[in-house]
Amino acid sequence: GAVVSQHPSWVICKSGTSVKIECRSLDFQATTMFWYRQFPKQSLMLMATSNEGSKATYEQGVEKDKFLINHASLTLSTLTVTSAHPEDSSFYICSARPGLANTDTQYFGPGTRLTVL
Amino acid sequence: DAKTTQPPSMDCAEGRAANLPCNHSTISGNEYVYWYRQIHSQGPQYIIHGLKNNETNEMASLIITEDRKSSTLILPHATLRDTAVYYCIVRLQYNTDKLIFGTGTRLQVFP
């Protein structure tokens, strides 16, 4: 149980285009999902917290107009990188927390590797 | 959330126990210790968590000192597939759910 998927697993796009990444909780409902970014040989950096039915909360320094997050259902959150540039190339990882009162362990997706040419 | 300190890297022979230390000297009474690991190019995997008592599951054991200022993750019989970066994180369990990742320990299991 507690499986989180991401799609696509990797994507290559041209500079200036937008890319959408999906995060799904497959066997549980997630009221809260999180988006992280990881550059090579670095640790994960939290970008934003996504709550179903409400606006995402962004960490300091993360541009909300560039990284659009939508959490329209209890099993799906999307991250759209708008007007992507080469410096946005990174490994994007989502996590989800089951909406149960007695547990709040986060489960992570496999990640999406974005390369912007 | 309290800050953690981990050694940057460790080696372990296959079949032996891997003991990964974590220092969290500023931990407060209601903060839990969580361990995740990340195998290369994959998302982090939850391992175990605890508050005061030692914990054990099918993956590992977590030993927390009595003063809670440090802990040790034990992989009893390391395999090559345990090669990964291991992250020790402390946080309030019923707070904002944020996981703040440090630099972790890169464990290399060798044959």
Short mmCIF file of N, CA, C and O in Angstrom, two decimals, chain A residues 34-38 42-49 57-60 62 95 104 106 108, chain B residues 1-6 22-24 31-36 38 44 85-93 95-105:
data_model
loop_
_atom_site.label_atom_id
_atom_site.label_comp_id
_atom_site.label_asym_id
_atom_site.label_seq_id
_atom_site.Cartn_x
_atom_site.Cartn_y
_atom_site.Cartn_z
N PHE A 34 3.15 17.23 -1.54
CA PHE A 34 4.29 18.12 -1.48
C PHE A 34 5.12 17.98 -2.76
O PHE A 34 5.21 16.90 -3.34
N TRP A 35 5.71 19.07 -3.17
CA TRP A 35 6.59 19.06 -4.34
C TRP A 35 8.00 19.48 -3.92
O TRP A 35 8.18 20.49 -3.24
N TYR A 36 8.97 18.67 -4.36
CA TYR A 36 10.37 18.91 -4.06
C TYR A 36 11.13 19.02 -5.38
O TYR A 36 10.73 18.51 -6.42
N ARG A 37 12.30 19.63 -5.26
CA ARG A 37 13.21 19.73 -6.39
C ARG A 37 14.58 19.30 -5.91
O ARG A 37 14.98 19.62 -4.77
N GLN A 38 15.30 18.59 -6.76
CA GLN A 38 16.61 18.11 -6.36
C GLN A 38 17.60 18.29 -7.52
O GLN A 38 17.42 17.69 -8.59
N GLN A 42 22.78 17.14 -4.78
CA GLN A 42 22.25 17.95 -3.69
C GLN A 42 21.07 17.25 -3.04
O GLN A 42 20.56 16.26 -3.55
N SER A 43 20.64 17.78 -1.91
CA SER A 43 19.52 17.19 -1.19
C SER A 43 18.20 17.70 -1.78
O SER A 43 18.18 18.57 -2.63
N LEU A 44 17.11 17.14 -1.31
CA LEU A 44 15.80 17.58 -1.75
C LEU A 44 15.47 18.93 -1.13
O LEU A 44 15.72 19.16 0.06
N MET A 45 14.87 19.80 -1.93
CA MET A 45 14.44 21.10 -1.45
C MET A 45 12.93 21.19 -1.62
O MET A 45 12.41 21.03 -2.72
N LEU A 46 12.22 21.44 -0.53
CA LEU A 46 10.77 21.57 -0.59
C LEU A 46 10.42 22.83 -1.37
O LEU A 46 10.92 23.91 -1.07
N MET A 47 9.52 22.67 -2.35
CA MET A 47 9.08 23.81 -3.14
C MET A 47 7.75 24.35 -2.63
O MET A 47 7.57 25.56 -2.49
N ALA A 48 6.81 23.43 -2.40
CA ALA A 48 5.46 23.89 -2.04
C ALA A 48 4.68 22.76 -1.41
O ALA A 48 4.97 21.58 -1.62
N THR A 49 3.67 23.16 -0.66
CA THR A 49 2.72 22.24 -0.04
C THR A 49 1.39 22.44 -0.73
O THR A 49 0.90 23.58 -0.83
N THR A 57 0.84 26.37 -0.86
CA THR A 57 1.71 27.23 -0.06
C THR A 57 3.14 27.03 -0.53
O THR A 57 3.67 25.92 -0.47
N TYR A 58 3.76 28.10 -0.99
CA TYR A 58 5.09 28.02 -1.56
C TYR A 58 6.16 28.38 -0.54
O TYR A 58 5.96 29.25 0.30
N GLU A 59 7.30 27.71 -0.66
CA GLU A 59 8.43 28.03 0.20
C GLU A 59 9.08 29.33 -0.29
O GLU A 59 8.93 29.74 -1.45
N GLN A 60 9.79 29.94 0.62
CA GLN A 60 10.44 31.20 0.29
C GLN A 60 11.40 31.02 -0.88
O GLN A 60 12.18 30.06 -0.91
N VAL A 62 10.52 30.43 -4.00
CA VAL A 62 9.92 29.68 -5.11
C VAL A 62 8.84 30.54 -5.75
O VAL A 62 7.92 31.00 -5.08
N SER A 95 5.44 14.06 -2.97
CA SER A 95 5.10 13.13 -1.90
C SER A 95 3.66 13.37 -1.49
O SER A 95 3.10 14.43 -1.77
N ASP A 104 0.90 10.17 9.60
CA ASP A 104 1.20 11.25 8.66
C ASP A 104 2.54 11.01 7.98
O ASP A 104 3.22 11.94 7.63
N GLN A 106 4.91 10.52 5.07
CA GLN A 106 4.85 10.90 3.67
C GLN A 106 5.42 9.79 2.81
O GLN A 106 6.44 9.19 3.15
N PHE A 108 6.72 8.96 -1.12
CA PHE A 108 7.26 9.70 -2.25
C PHE A 108 7.03 8.99 -3.58
O PHE A 108 7.01 7.76 -3.66
N ASP B 1 11.76 23.17 13.33
CA ASP B 1 12.20 21.80 13.49
C ASP B 1 13.69 21.75 13.79
O ASP B 1 14.46 22.56 13.31
N ALA B 2 14.06 20.76 14.62
CA ALA B 2 15.45 20.65 15.02
C ALA B 2 16.33 20.26 13.84
O ALA B 2 15.91 19.58 12.92
N LYS B 3 17.60 20.67 13.92
CA LYS B 3 18.55 20.37 12.88
C LYS B 3 19.24 19.05 13.20
O LYS B 3 19.41 18.70 14.36
N THR B 4 19.64 18.33 12.17
CA THR B 4 20.34 17.06 12.36
C THR B 4 21.72 17.11 11.75
O THR B 4 21.95 17.87 10.80
N THR B 5 22.62 16.30 12.29
CA THR B 5 23.97 16.17 11.76
C THR B 5 24.26 14.72 11.51
O THR B 5 24.07 13.88 12.41
N GLN B 6 24.70 14.42 10.29
CA GLN B 6 25.03 13.06 9.92
C GLN B 6 26.41 13.04 9.24
O GLN B 6 26.79 14.01 8.57
N CYS B 22 23.01 9.67 13.89
CA CYS B 22 22.42 10.97 13.64
C CYS B 22 22.42 11.76 14.94
O CYS B 22 22.00 11.24 15.97
N ASN B 23 22.91 12.97 14.87
CA ASN B 23 22.91 13.84 16.04
C ASN B 23 21.80 14.86 15.90
O ASN B 23 21.69 15.54 14.87
N HIS B 24 20.98 14.97 16.93
CA HIS B 24 19.89 15.98 16.95
C HIS B 24 19.80 16.55 18.34
O HIS B 24 18.79 16.40 19.03
N GLU B 31 9.10 16.27 19.24
CA GLU B 31 9.59 16.06 17.88
C GLU B 31 9.99 14.60 17.67
O GLU B 31 10.66 14.00 18.52
N TYR B 32 9.58 14.06 16.54
CA TYR B 32 9.88 12.69 16.20
C TYR B 32 11.15 12.62 15.34
O TYR B 32 11.49 13.57 14.64
N VAL B 33 11.78 11.47 15.35
CA VAL B 33 12.93 11.21 14.48
C VAL B 33 12.46 10.30 13.34
O VAL B 33 11.92 9.22 13.58
N TYR B 34 12.66 10.77 12.12
CA TYR B 34 12.27 10.01 10.93
C TYR B 34 13.53 9.65 10.13
O TYR B 34 14.48 10.42 10.07
N TRP B 35 13.48 8.49 9.50
CA TRP B 35 14.55 8.09 8.58
C TRP B 35 13.95 7.74 7.23
O TRP B 35 12.98 6.99 7.13
N TYR B 36 14.56 8.33 6.20
CA TYR B 36 14.24 8.00 4.81
C TYR B 36 15.54 7.65 4.11
O TYR B 36 16.62 8.03 4.55
N GLN B 38 17.28 7.33 -0.05
CA GLN B 38 17.08 7.61 -1.47
C GLN B 38 18.13 6.86 -2.27
O GLN B 38 19.33 7.15 -2.17
N PRO B 44 12.62 9.33 -2.40
CA PRO B 44 12.95 8.81 -1.07
C PRO B 44 11.97 7.73 -0.63
O PRO B 44 10.79 7.75 -0.99
N VAL B 85 21.50 7.08 -0.11
CA VAL B 85 21.70 8.20 0.81
C VAL B 85 20.61 8.09 1.87
O VAL B 85 19.43 8.00 1.54
N TYR B 86 21.01 8.10 3.13
CA TYR B 86 20.09 7.96 4.25
C TYR B 86 19.93 9.31 4.94
O TYR B 86 20.90 9.95 5.33
N TYR B 87 18.66 9.71 5.10
CA TYR B 87 18.35 11.00 5.68
C TYR B 87 17.69 10.82 7.05
O TYR B 87 16.72 10.08 7.18
N CYS B 88 18.21 11.52 8.03
CA CYS B 88 17.62 11.58 9.36
C CYS B 88 16.93 12.93 9.50
O CYS B 88 17.55 13.98 9.26
N ILE B 89 15.67 12.92 9.86
CA ILE B 89 14.88 14.15 9.93
C ILE B 89 14.12 14.17 11.24
O ILE B 89 13.56 13.16 11.65
N VAL B 90 14.09 15.32 11.91
CA VAL B 90 13.27 15.46 13.10
C VAL B 90 12.19 16.49 12.85
O VAL B 90 12.42 17.51 12.22
N ARG B 91 11.00 16.20 13.30
CA ARG B 91 9.92 17.15 13.11
C ARG B 91 8.76 16.85 14.04
O ARG B 91 8.62 15.74 14.54
N LEU B 92 7.91 17.85 14.22
CA LEU B 92 6.67 17.67 14.95
C LEU B 92 5.74 16.81 14.12
O LEU B 92 5.55 17.06 12.95
N GLN B 93 5.18 15.77 14.72
CA GLN B 93 4.38 14.86 13.92
C GLN B 93 3.08 15.47 13.46
O GLN B 93 2.61 15.19 12.37
N ASN B 95 2.36 18.68 12.94
CA ASN B 95 2.57 20.08 12.58
C ASN B 95 2.25 20.25 11.10
O ASN B 95 1.26 19.74 10.61
N THR B 96 3.08 20.92 10.38
CA THR B 96 2.79 21.22 8.99
C THR B 96 3.18 20.11 8.04
O THR B 96 3.03 20.24 6.84
N ASP B 97 3.67 19.01 8.56
CA ASP B 97 4.07 17.87 7.74
C ASP B 97 5.31 18.11 6.92
O ASP B 97 5.71 17.25 6.15
N LYS B 98 5.91 19.26 7.02
CA LYS B 98 7.10 19.52 6.22
C LYS B 98 8.23 18.57 6.60
O LYS B 98 8.48 18.34 7.77
N LEU B 99 8.89 18.05 5.60
CA LEU B 99 10.11 17.29 5.80
C LEU B 99 11.26 18.12 5.27
O LEU B 99 11.30 18.43 4.09
N ILE B 100 12.16 18.50 6.13
CA ILE B 100 13.31 19.29 5.73
C ILE B 100 14.51 18.36 5.64
O ILE B 100 14.99 17.85 6.66
N PHE B 101 14.96 18.12 4.43
CA PHE B 101 16.05 17.17 4.21
C PHE B 101 17.40 17.85 4.39
O PHE B 101 17.64 18.92 3.84
N GLY B 102 18.28 17.21 5.15
CA GLY B 102 19.66 17.65 5.24
C GLY B 102 20.47 16.99 4.14
O GLY B 102 19.92 16.55 3.13
N THR B 103 21.75 16.88 4.36
CA THR B 103 22.63 16.32 3.33
C THR B 103 22.72 14.80 3.40
O THR B 103 23.11 14.15 2.44
N GLY B 104 22.33 14.21 4.54
CA GLY B 104 22.28 12.76 4.63
C GLY B 104 23.62 12.08 4.69
O GLY B 104 24.69 12.73 4.64
N THR B 105 23.58 10.76 4.82
CA THR B 105 24.78 9.91 4.81
C THR B 105 24.72 9.00 3.58
O THR B 105 23.74 8.26 3.41
#
